[in-house]
Coordinates of C-alpha atoms and ligand atoms in Angstrom, one line a residue:
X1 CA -16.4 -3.3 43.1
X2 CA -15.2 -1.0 40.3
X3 CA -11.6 -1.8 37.9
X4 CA -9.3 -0.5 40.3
X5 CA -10.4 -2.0 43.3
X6 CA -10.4 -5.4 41.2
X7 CA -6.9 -4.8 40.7
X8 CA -6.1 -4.0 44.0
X9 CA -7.6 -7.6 45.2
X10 CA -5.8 -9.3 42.5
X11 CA -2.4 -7.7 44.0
X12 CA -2.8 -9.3 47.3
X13 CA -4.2 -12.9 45.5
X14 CA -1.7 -13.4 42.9
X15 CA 1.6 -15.0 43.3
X16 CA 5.1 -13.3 43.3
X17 CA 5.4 -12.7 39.8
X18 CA 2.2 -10.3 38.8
X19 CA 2.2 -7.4 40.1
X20 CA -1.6 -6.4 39.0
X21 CA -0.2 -3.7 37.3
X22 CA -2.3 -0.7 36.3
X23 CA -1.6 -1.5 32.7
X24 CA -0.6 -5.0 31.4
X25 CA 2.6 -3.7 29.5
X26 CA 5.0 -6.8 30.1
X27 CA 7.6 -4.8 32.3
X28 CA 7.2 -5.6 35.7
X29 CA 7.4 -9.5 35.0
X30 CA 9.6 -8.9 32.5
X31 CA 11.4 -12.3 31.6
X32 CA 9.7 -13.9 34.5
X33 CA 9.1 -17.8 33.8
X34 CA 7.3 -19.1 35.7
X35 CA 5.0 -16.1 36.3
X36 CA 3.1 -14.2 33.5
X37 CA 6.1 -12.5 32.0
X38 CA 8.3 -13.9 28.4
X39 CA 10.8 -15.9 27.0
X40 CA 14.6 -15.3 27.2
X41 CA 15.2 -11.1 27.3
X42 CA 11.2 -11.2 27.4
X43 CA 11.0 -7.9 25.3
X44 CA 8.6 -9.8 23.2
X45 CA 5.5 -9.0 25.5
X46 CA 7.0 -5.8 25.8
X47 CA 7.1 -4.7 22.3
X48 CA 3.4 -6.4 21.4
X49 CA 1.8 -4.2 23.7
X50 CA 4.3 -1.0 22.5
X51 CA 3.6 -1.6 18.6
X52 CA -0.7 -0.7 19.2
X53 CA 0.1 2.4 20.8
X54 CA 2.4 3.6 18.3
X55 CA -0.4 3.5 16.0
X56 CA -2.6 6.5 15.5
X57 CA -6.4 7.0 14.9
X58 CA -8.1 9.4 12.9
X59 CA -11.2 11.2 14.6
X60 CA -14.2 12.0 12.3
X61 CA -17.1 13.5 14.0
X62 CA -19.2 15.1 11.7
X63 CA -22.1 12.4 12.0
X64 CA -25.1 10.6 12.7
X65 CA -25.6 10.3 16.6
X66 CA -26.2 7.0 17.4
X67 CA -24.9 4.4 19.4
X68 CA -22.5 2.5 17.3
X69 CA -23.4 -1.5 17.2
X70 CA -20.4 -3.3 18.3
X71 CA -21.7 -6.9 17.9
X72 CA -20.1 -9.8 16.4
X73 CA -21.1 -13.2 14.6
X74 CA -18.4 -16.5 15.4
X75 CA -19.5 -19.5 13.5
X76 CA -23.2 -18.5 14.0
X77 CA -22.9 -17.2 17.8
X78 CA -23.8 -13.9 18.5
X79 CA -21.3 -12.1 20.7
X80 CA -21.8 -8.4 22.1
X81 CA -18.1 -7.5 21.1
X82 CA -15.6 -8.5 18.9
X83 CA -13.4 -9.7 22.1
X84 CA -12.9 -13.3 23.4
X85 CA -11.2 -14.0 26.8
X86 CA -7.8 -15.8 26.0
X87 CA -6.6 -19.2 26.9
X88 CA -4.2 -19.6 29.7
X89 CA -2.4 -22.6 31.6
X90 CA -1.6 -23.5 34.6
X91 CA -2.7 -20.4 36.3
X92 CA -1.6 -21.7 40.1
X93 CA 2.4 -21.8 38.9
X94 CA 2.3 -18.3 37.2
X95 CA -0.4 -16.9 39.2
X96 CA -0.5 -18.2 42.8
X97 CA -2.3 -21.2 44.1
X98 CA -5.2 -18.9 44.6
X99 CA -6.8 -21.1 41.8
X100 CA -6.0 -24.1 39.5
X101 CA -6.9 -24.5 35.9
X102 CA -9.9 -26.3 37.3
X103 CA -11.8 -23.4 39.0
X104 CA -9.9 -20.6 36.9
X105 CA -11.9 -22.3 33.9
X106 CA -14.8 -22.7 35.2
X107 CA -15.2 -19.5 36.5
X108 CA -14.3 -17.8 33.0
X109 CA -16.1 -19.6 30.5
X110 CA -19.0 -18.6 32.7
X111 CA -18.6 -15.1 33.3
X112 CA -17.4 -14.6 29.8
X113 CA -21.0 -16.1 28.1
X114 CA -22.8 -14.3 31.3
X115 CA -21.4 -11.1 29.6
X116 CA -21.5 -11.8 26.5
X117 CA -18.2 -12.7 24.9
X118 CA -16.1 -16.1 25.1
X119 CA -13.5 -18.2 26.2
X120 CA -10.8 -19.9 25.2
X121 CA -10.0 -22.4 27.6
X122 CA -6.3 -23.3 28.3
X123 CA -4.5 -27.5 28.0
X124 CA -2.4 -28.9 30.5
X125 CA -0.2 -32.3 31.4
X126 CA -3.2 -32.7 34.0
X127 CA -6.2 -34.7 32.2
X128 CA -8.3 -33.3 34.2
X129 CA -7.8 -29.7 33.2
X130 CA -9.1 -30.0 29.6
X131 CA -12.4 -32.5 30.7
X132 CA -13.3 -29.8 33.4
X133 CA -12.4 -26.6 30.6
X134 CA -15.1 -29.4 28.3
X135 CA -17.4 -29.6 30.9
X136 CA -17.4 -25.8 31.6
X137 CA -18.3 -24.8 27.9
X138 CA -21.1 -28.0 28.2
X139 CA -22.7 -26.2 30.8
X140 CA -22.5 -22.6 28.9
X141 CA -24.4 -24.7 26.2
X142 CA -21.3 -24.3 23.8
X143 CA -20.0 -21.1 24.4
X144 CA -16.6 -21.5 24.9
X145 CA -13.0 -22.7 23.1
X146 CA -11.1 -25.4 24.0
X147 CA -7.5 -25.1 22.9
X148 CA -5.6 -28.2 22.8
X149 CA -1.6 -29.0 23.0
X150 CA -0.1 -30.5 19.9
X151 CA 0.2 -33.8 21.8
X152 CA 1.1 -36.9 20.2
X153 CA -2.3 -38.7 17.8
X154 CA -3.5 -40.8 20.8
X155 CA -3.5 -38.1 23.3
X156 CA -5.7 -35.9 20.4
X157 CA -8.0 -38.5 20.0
X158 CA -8.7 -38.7 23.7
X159 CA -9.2 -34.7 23.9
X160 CA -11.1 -34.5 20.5
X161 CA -13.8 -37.0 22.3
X162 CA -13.9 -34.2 25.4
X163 CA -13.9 -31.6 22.9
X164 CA -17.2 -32.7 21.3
X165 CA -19.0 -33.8 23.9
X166 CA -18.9 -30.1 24.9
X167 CA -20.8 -28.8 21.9
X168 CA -17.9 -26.1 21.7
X169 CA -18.5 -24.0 18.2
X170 CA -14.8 -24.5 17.7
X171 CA -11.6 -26.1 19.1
X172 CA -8.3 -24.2 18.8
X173 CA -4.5 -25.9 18.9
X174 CA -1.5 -23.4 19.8
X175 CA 0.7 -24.9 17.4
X176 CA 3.3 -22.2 18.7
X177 CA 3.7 -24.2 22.1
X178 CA 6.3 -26.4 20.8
X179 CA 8.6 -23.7 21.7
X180 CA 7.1 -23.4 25.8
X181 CA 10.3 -24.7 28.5
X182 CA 7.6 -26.7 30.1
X183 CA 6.4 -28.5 27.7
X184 CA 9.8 -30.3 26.1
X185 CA 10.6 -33.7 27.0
X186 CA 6.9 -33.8 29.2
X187 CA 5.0 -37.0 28.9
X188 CA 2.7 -36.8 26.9
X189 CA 4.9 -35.4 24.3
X190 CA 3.6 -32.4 22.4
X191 CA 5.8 -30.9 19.3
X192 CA 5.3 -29.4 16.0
X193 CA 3.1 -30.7 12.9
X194 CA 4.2 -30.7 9.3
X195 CA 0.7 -29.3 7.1
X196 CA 0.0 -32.9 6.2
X197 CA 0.0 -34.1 10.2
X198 CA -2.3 -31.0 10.6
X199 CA -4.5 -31.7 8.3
X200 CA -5.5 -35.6 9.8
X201 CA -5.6 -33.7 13.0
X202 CA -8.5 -30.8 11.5
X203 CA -10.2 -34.0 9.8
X204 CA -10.2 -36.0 13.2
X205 CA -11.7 -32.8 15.6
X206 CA -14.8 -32.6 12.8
X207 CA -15.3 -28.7 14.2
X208 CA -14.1 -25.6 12.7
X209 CA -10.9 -25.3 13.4
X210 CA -8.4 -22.5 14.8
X211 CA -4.6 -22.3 14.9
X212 CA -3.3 -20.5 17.2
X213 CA 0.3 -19.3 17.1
X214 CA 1.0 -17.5 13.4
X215 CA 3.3 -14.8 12.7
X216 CA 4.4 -14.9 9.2
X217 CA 2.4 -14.8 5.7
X218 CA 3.9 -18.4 4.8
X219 CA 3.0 -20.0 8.1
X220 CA -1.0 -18.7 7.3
X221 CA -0.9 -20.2 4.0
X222 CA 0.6 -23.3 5.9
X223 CA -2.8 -23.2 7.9
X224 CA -5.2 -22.1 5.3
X225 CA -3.5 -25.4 3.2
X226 CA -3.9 -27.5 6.1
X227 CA -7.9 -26.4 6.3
X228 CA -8.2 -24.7 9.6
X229 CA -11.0 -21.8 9.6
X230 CA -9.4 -19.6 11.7
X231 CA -6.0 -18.3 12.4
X232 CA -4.9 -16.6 15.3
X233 CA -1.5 -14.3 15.2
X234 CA -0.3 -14.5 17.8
X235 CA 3.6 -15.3 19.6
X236 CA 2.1 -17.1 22.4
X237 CA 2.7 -13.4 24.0
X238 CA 6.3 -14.1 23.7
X239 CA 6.2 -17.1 25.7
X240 CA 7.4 -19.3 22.9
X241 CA 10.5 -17.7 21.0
X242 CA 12.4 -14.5 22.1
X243 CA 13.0 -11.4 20.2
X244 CA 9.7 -11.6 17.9
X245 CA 8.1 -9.0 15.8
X246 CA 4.9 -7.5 17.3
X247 CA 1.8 -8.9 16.2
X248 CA 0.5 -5.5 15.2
X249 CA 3.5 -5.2 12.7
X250 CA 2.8 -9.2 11.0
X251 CA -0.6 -8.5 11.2
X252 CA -1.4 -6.4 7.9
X253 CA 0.6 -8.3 5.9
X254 CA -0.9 -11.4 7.1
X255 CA -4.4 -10.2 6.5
X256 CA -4.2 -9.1 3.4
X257 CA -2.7 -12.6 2.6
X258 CA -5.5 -14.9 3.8
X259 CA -7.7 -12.2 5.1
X260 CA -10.5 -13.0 2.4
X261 CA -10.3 -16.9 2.9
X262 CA -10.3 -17.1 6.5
X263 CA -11.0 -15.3 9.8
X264 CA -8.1 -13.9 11.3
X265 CA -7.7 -13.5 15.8
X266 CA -4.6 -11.8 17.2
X267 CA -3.2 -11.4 21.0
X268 CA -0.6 -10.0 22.2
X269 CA -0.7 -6.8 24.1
X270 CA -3.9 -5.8 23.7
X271 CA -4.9 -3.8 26.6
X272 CA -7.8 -1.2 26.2
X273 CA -10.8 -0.7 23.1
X274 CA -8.7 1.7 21.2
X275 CA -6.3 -1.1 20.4
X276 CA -9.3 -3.6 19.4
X277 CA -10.1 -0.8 17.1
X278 CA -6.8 -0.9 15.8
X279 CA -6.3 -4.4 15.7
X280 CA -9.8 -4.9 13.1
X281 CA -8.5 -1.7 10.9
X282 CA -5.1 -3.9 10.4
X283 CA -6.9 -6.6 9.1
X284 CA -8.9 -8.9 12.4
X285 CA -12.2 -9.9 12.6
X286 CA -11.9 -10.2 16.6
X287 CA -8.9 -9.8 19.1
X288 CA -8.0 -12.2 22.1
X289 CA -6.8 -10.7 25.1
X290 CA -5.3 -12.9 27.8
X291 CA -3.3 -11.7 30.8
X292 CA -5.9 -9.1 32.3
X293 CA -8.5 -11.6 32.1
X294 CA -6.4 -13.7 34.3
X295 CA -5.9 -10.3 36.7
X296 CA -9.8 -10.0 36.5
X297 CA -10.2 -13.6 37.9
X298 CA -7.8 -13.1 40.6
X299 CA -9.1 -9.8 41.6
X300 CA -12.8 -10.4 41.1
X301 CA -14.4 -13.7 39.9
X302 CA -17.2 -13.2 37.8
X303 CA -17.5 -10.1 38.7
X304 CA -13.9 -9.0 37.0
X305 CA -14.7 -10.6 34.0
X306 CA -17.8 -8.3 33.5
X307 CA -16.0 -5.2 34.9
X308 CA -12.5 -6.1 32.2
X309 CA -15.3 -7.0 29.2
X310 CA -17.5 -3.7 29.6
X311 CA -14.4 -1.6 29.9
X312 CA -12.6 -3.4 26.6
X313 CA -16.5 -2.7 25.2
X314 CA -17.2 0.5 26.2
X315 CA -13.7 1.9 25.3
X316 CA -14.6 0.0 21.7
X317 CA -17.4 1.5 21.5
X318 CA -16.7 5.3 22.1
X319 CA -14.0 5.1 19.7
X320 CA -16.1 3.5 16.8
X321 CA -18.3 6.8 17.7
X322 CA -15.4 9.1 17.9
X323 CA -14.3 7.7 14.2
X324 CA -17.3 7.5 12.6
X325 CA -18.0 4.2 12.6
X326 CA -21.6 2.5 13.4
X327 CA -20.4 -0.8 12.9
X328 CA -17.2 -3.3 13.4
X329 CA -17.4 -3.9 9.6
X330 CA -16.7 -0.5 8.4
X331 CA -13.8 -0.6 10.7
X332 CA -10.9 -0.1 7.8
X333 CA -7.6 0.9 7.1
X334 CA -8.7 4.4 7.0
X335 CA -9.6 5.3 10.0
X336 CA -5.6 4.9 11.2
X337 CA -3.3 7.6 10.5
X338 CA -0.2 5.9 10.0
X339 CA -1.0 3.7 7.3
X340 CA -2.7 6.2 5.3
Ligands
FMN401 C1 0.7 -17.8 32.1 C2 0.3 -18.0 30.7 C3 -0.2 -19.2 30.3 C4 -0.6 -19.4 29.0 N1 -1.1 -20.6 28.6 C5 -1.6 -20.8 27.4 C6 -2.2 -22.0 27.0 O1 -2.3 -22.9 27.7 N2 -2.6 -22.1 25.7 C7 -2.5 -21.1 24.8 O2 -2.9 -21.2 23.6 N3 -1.9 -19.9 25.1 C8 -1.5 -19.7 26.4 N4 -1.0 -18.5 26.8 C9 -0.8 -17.4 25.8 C10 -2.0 -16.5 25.7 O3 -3.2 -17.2 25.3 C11 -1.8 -15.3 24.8 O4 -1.5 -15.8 23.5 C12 -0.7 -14.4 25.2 O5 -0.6 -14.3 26.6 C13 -0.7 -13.1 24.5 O6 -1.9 -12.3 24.9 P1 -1.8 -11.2 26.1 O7 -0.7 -10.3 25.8 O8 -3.2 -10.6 26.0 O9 -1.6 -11.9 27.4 C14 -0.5 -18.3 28.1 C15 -0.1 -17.1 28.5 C16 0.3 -16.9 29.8 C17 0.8 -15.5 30.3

């Protein structure tokens, strides 16, 4: 199977709403909920995806020629890029009842560690979807993120206990899904934390911990007060609240807020290597990219997520060469022309 016969599959697999398309731009499903599309206009997902190509990259040739070394270190795990698969929800609603969050799980957090990059699993109303996403990362010996729904403190404390009984190297909350139309008035109920709330709930998980869902300087101090280790900018790829910046355009500002304290994901948008080279010279350690991993399930199993990963890779790759860069930590500021 190669990329485009991947997509193909997926076309005739997924639901009504995707339409597999060639690129992942957030127009064809425009404001489609359920489906993979945004919130109200659902311009959001559009203008995420719109704000890295409008950025530039310098070229700079005139160097040693070697392979550029595109690995990355995540609370001691070595990963082969700076990529991680992203965490998505009930996959049969927006997807097609190809799958449920079950198998889609299962079979990323699999394929992801089998090529050498991770997941972040998705939470659901169904119990059973975070202690399968728990017992999928078990079985990958850790390699894998569960993120969990700001549920009420009981419903926490159950997940925690899943949580680390799958030696995960993190867990992740997407504070920002307050905002989701399926989630309000749900049993159990799930809403926003004040910093002190957040902070019992980081003591209670005992592992590193990553909010997901920030999109302004304040809200990472917020997070960096509250003691997470990670952030993750991010609009819930416009899922959550209409008409929002871009996370390429929050993202500078952002890191050079917090940048040196903590480790800084975005998603949103992010569709090819070039723009995971863009996304580290505005300020990330590592990008998230969601919606074509789900596209790569649909269309190819395990198989898609290695096709979708050595693509994002490669594409990485050749572009740290093309910029003179051997390695993701010299990726900088300077290498964009815009910014300059
Ligand atoms: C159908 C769908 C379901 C999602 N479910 C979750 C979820 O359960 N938890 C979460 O943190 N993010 C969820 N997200 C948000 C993604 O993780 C990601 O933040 C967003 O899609 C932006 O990345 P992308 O543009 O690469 O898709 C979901 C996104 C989609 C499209």
């Amino acid at each position: 199977m190669n990329y485009n016969e991947m997509l193909e599959n997926a076309r005739t697999r997924s639901g009504p709403y995707c339409k597999a398309c060639l690129v992942c731009n957030g127009r064809a499903c425009g404001s489609q909920m359920p489906g993979p599309g945004a919130k109200g206009c659902g311009d959001t997902a559009i203008r995420n995806f719109e704000a890295w190509k409008k950025l530039r990259i310098n070229m700079d040739t005139l160097n040693v020629n070697a392979a550029p070394d595109t690995s990355f270190r995540f609370f001691g795990h070595a990963m082969k890029y700076p990529i991680f698969a992203g965490p998505v929800g009930a996959v049969n609603l927006h997807y097609g009842d190809m799958l449920d969050d079950m198998r889609y799980n299962e079979i990323l957090v699999s394929a992801c560690a089998d090529a050498g990059i991770a997941a972040f699993t998705g939470d659901g109303t169904n119990p059973e979807v975070m202690r399968a996403a728990c017992r999928a990362i078990a079985y990958c010996g850790g390699n894998g993120i569960p993120t969990v729904k700001p549920w009420d403190e009981e419903t926490l404390r159950e997940k925690f206990a899943l949580v680390r009984d799958s030696s995960s190297f993190a867990v992740a909350m997407d504070i920002d899904a307050a905002g989701l139309p399926f989630l309000a008035d749900r049993n159990p109920p799930a809403g926003s934390k004040t910093v002190g709330e957040m902070a019992e709930i980081i003591r209670e998980a005992g592992k590193p911990f990553i909010i997901k869902g920030i999109m302004t300087v304040r809200g990472a101090h917020k997070a960096k007060e509250a003691g997470a280790s990670v952030i993750v900018v991010s609009n819930h790829g416009g899922r959550v609240l209409d008409q929002c910046p871009a996370t390429a355009e929050v993202l500078p500002a952002i890191a050079d807020a917090v940048g040196k304290d903590m480790m800084i994901l975005v998603d949103g948008g992010i569709r090819d290597g070039v723009d995971v080279f863009k996304a580290l010279a505005l300020g990330a350690d590592a990008v998230i990219v969601a919606r074509p991993y789900v596209t790569a399930v649909y269309g190819g199993a395990a198989e898609g997520v290695q096709l979708l990963t050595e693509k994002l890779g490669g594409e990485l790759r050749d572009t740290m060469k093309m910029c003179g860069v051997s390695r993701i930590e010299e990726i900088s500021r300077e290498q964009l022309f815009e910014l300059r």
